[in-house]
Amino acid sequence: MNEAGLRPLDGLRVNVSDLRRRVGNLERRRGVVELHGLALDTMELSVEPTLEVDVEMEAVRGGVSLTGTVRARWHGRCRRCLGGLDGHADVSLRELAEAEAGDDGESYRIEGDVVDLEPVLRDAVLLALPLSPVCRAGCEGPDPEHFPVEVADDPPEAPRPDHDPRWAVLDQLRVDEG
């Protein structure tokens, strides 16, 4: 340990057996981890697999409290002009890992004496990504003069009849106002 209980974070699975021996024990870990497959397909946002993590773990009754920050860089497209975008997400963590975690999603599970940070980090980063990123506040989208909208796979529009024959019987109805 180098800086006031700071230990390197070597991977996503952290052994917490020493930490859990007494409620109130603290351990701080910092490091760079790789987590692949972070993306939002609907917005074409992808996250670089390298995440900077700084997490403080505290033994609490029945589990471990996880508090800290995660920094992730992401790439995507502007929702208006479809130009490339780069950004970063600074995420605050405040989670709980429990040995007896339920299926309600309120906490993460401690398996044996190991806390797996992968689901914690995955959930935190994906929830912090922008849902509709724009390259700048005044982006007006593509210029229709230079980039006309064309859809190649659409069939040509069929002519629309002026009158739907299924409603022809209603043409015979007359309302007497009297």
Tab-separated table of C-alpha atoms in Angstrom:
chain	number	residue	atom	x	y	z
A	1	MET	CA	0.000	0.000	0.000
A	2	ASN	CA	1.331	3.392	-0.896
A	3	GLU	CA	-1.118	6.264	-0.234
A	4	ALA	CA	-3.214	5.942	2.967
A	5	GLY	CA	-4.454	2.397	2.380
A	6	LEU	CA	-4.467	2.688	-1.404
A	7	ARG	CA	-3.951	-0.625	-3.206
A	8	PRO	CA	-3.765	-1.262	-6.926
A	9	LEU	CA	-6.836	-2.650	-8.603
A	10	ASP	CA	-5.626	-5.747	-10.430
A	11	GLY	CA	-8.602	-6.951	-12.421
A	12	LEU	CA	-12.325	-6.967	-11.880
A	13	ARG	CA	-12.568	-9.692	-9.233
A	14	VAL	CA	-11.552	-8.435	-5.781
A	15	ASN	CA	-10.982	-10.714	-2.801
A	16	VAL	CA	-12.601	-9.081	0.246
A	17	SER	CA	-11.971	-11.787	2.878
A	18	ASP	CA	-9.548	-9.607	4.901
A	19	LEU	CA	-11.797	-6.587	4.580
A	20	ARG	CA	-14.910	-8.375	5.862
A	21	ARG	CA	-13.315	-9.528	9.124
A	22	ARG	CA	-14.583	-6.455	10.964
A	23	VAL	CA	-17.391	-4.007	10.173
A	24	GLY	CA	-15.906	-0.609	9.399
A	25	ASN	CA	-12.707	-1.867	7.754
A	26	LEU	CA	-11.804	0.260	4.758
A	27	GLU	CA	-9.791	-0.502	1.668
A	28	ARG	CA	-9.222	1.818	-1.268
A	29	ARG	CA	-8.261	0.531	-4.699
A	30	ARG	CA	-7.321	2.429	-7.808
A	31	GLY	CA	-6.359	1.251	-11.251
A	32	VAL	CA	-7.103	0.862	-14.906
A	33	VAL	CA	-9.193	-2.120	-15.938
A	34	GLU	CA	-10.442	-3.405	-19.269
A	35	LEU	CA	-14.108	-4.089	-19.826
A	36	HIS	CA	-15.111	-4.997	-23.373
A	37	GLY	CA	-18.512	-4.798	-25.013
A	38	LEU	CA	-19.828	-1.560	-23.536
A	39	ALA	CA	-22.075	0.011	-26.180
A	40	LEU	CA	-25.536	1.361	-26.893
A	41	ASP	CA	-26.525	0.024	-30.304
A	42	THR	CA	-29.514	2.310	-30.696
A	43	MET	CA	-27.368	5.448	-30.501
A	44	GLU	CA	-24.175	3.976	-31.991
A	45	LEU	CA	-22.219	4.786	-28.847
A	46	SER	CA	-19.256	2.671	-27.903
A	47	VAL	CA	-17.012	2.898	-24.881
A	48	GLU	CA	-13.271	2.373	-24.947
A	49	PRO	CA	-12.524	-0.819	-23.028
A	50	THR	CA	-10.076	0.957	-20.687
A	51	LEU	CA	-11.754	2.339	-17.555
A	52	GLU	CA	-10.105	4.332	-14.775
A	53	VAL	CA	-11.496	3.151	-11.450
A	54	ASP	CA	-11.055	4.566	-7.950
A	55	VAL	CA	-13.158	2.667	-5.419
A	56	GLU	CA	-13.338	2.629	-1.628
A	57	MET	CA	-14.669	-0.586	-0.134
A	58	GLU	CA	-16.008	-0.643	3.396
A	59	ALA	CA	-17.133	-3.681	5.347
A	60	VAL	CA	-20.725	-3.279	6.441
A	61	ARG	CA	-23.047	-5.721	8.134
A	62	GLY	CA	-23.800	-8.443	5.606
A	63	GLY	CA	-21.667	-7.077	2.793
A	64	VAL	CA	-19.352	-4.461	1.343
A	65	SER	CA	-20.151	-0.861	0.468
A	66	LEU	CA	-18.578	0.317	-2.824
A	67	THR	CA	-18.059	4.060	-3.204
A	68	GLY	CA	-15.920	5.802	-5.793
A	69	THR	CA	-15.591	7.006	-9.356
A	70	VAL	CA	-15.193	5.544	-12.822
A	71	ARG	CA	-13.963	7.446	-15.851
A	72	ALA	CA	-14.748	6.147	-19.326
A	73	ARG	CA	-14.172	7.568	-22.811
A	74	TRP	CA	-16.879	7.036	-25.430
A	75	HIS	CA	-17.306	7.501	-29.181
A	76	GLY	CA	-20.515	7.998	-31.099
A	77	ARG	CA	-22.469	10.013	-33.638
A	78	CYS	CA	-24.380	13.269	-33.320
A	79	ARG	CA	-28.094	12.538	-33.420
A	80	ARG	CA	-28.709	15.511	-35.726
A	81	CYS	CA	-25.861	15.674	-38.253
A	82	LEU	CA	-24.420	12.160	-37.737
A	83	GLY	CA	-20.925	13.609	-37.335
A	84	GLY	CA	-18.441	11.785	-35.117
A	85	LEU	CA	-18.360	12.590	-31.397
A	86	ASP	CA	-15.957	11.827	-28.573
A	87	GLY	CA	-16.664	12.351	-24.910
A	88	HIS	CA	-16.094	11.029	-21.443
A	89	ALA	CA	-18.320	9.908	-18.634
A	90	ASP	CA	-17.328	10.526	-15.030
A	91	VAL	CA	-19.480	8.218	-12.974
A	92	SER	CA	-19.972	8.185	-9.213
A	93	LEU	CA	-20.356	4.770	-7.641
A	94	ARG	CA	-22.414	4.117	-4.552
A	95	GLU	CA	-23.344	0.450	-4.496
A	96	LEU	CA	-23.681	-2.450	-2.104
A	97	ALA	CA	-22.444	-6.019	-2.541
A	98	GLU	CA	-24.015	-8.608	-0.239
A	99	ALA	CA	-23.488	-12.279	0.417
A	100	GLU	CA	-27.265	-12.729	0.603
A	101	ALA	CA	-28.195	-10.448	-2.311
A	102	GLY	CA	-31.751	-10.886	-3.526
A	103	ASP	CA	-32.998	-11.013	-7.082
A	104	ASP	CA	-34.512	-7.540	-6.836
A	105	GLY	CA	-31.406	-5.827	-8.270
A	106	GLU	CA	-30.895	-3.597	-5.237
A	107	SER	CA	-27.412	-4.956	-4.550
A	108	TYR	CA	-24.680	-7.003	-6.168
A	109	ARG	CA	-23.615	-10.467	-5.033
A	110	ILE	CA	-20.494	-11.478	-3.111
A	111	GLU	CA	-19.551	-14.951	-4.282
A	112	GLY	CA	-17.475	-16.655	-1.595
A	113	ASP	CA	-15.063	-13.902	-0.622
A	114	VAL	CA	-14.952	-12.226	-4.038
A	115	VAL	CA	-16.716	-9.114	-5.297
A	116	ASP	CA	-16.985	-9.039	-9.085
A	117	LEU	CA	-16.773	-5.400	-10.174
A	118	GLU	CA	-17.717	-6.131	-13.782
A	119	PRO	CA	-21.523	-5.850	-13.383
A	120	VAL	CA	-21.112	-2.817	-11.099
A	121	LEU	CA	-18.942	-0.979	-13.624
A	122	ARG	CA	-20.990	-2.118	-16.628
A	123	ASP	CA	-24.249	-0.842	-15.140
A	124	ALA	CA	-22.744	2.439	-13.950
A	125	VAL	CA	-21.043	3.316	-17.239
A	126	LEU	CA	-23.932	2.341	-19.506
A	127	LEU	CA	-26.386	4.380	-17.434
A	128	ALA	CA	-24.086	7.412	-17.633
A	129	LEU	CA	-23.841	7.464	-21.425
A	130	PRO	CA	-25.773	10.220	-23.208
A	131	LEU	CA	-28.938	8.928	-24.856
A	132	SER	CA	-29.095	11.584	-27.584
A	133	PRO	CA	-25.680	13.184	-27.994
A	134	VAL	CA	-25.251	16.290	-30.142
A	135	CYS	CA	-21.969	17.704	-31.416
A	136	ARG	CA	-22.880	21.259	-30.335
A	137	ALA	CA	-25.935	22.996	-28.936
A	138	GLY	CA	-26.828	24.738	-32.219
A	139	CYS	CA	-26.402	21.731	-34.502
A	140	GLU	CA	-29.155	21.906	-37.115
A	141	GLY	CA	-28.456	18.572	-38.725
A	142	PRO	CA	-27.503	17.793	-42.309
A	143	ASP	CA	-27.810	20.461	-45.017
A	144	PRO	CA	-30.580	19.236	-47.355
A	145	GLU	CA	-29.042	21.108	-50.296
A	146	HIS	CA	-25.808	19.132	-50.027
A	147	PHE	CA	-27.109	15.951	-48.404
A	148	PRO	CA	-30.603	15.162	-49.718
A	149	VAL	CA	-32.519	12.488	-47.885
A	150	GLU	CA	-32.869	9.393	-50.028
A	151	VAL	CA	-34.196	6.017	-49.047
A	152	ALA	CA	-33.178	3.386	-51.572
A	153	ASP	CA	-35.248	0.474	-50.290
A	154	ASP	CA	-38.661	2.171	-50.188
A	155	PRO	CA	-41.049	1.070	-52.961
A	156	PRO	CA	-42.611	3.880	-54.994
A	157	GLU	CA	-45.803	5.213	-53.485
A	158	ALA	CA	-48.963	3.722	-54.882
A	159	PRO	CA	-51.512	6.275	-56.035
A	160	ARG	CA	-54.099	6.973	-53.402
A	161	PRO	CA	-57.734	6.763	-54.435
A	162	ASP	CA	-59.743	9.894	-53.879
A	163	HIS	CA	-62.481	7.881	-52.351
A	164	ASP	CA	-62.317	4.638	-50.372
A	165	PRO	CA	-64.942	2.278	-51.821
A	166	ARG	CA	-65.464	0.654	-48.414
A	167	TRP	CA	-67.145	3.861	-47.255
A	168	ALA	CA	-69.398	4.228	-50.344
A	169	VAL	CA	-72.527	3.235	-48.446
A	170	LEU	CA	-72.097	6.276	-46.193
A	171	ASP	CA	-72.398	8.548	-49.226
A	172	GLN	CA	-76.043	7.470	-49.515
A	173	LEU	CA	-76.904	8.635	-45.990
A	174	ARG	CA	-78.690	11.935	-45.752
A	175	VAL	CA	-79.335	13.804	-42.583
A	176	ASP	CA	-82.582	15.701	-42.412
A	177	GLU	CA	-82.269	18.858	-40.447
A	178	GLY	CA	-85.754	19.579	-39.455
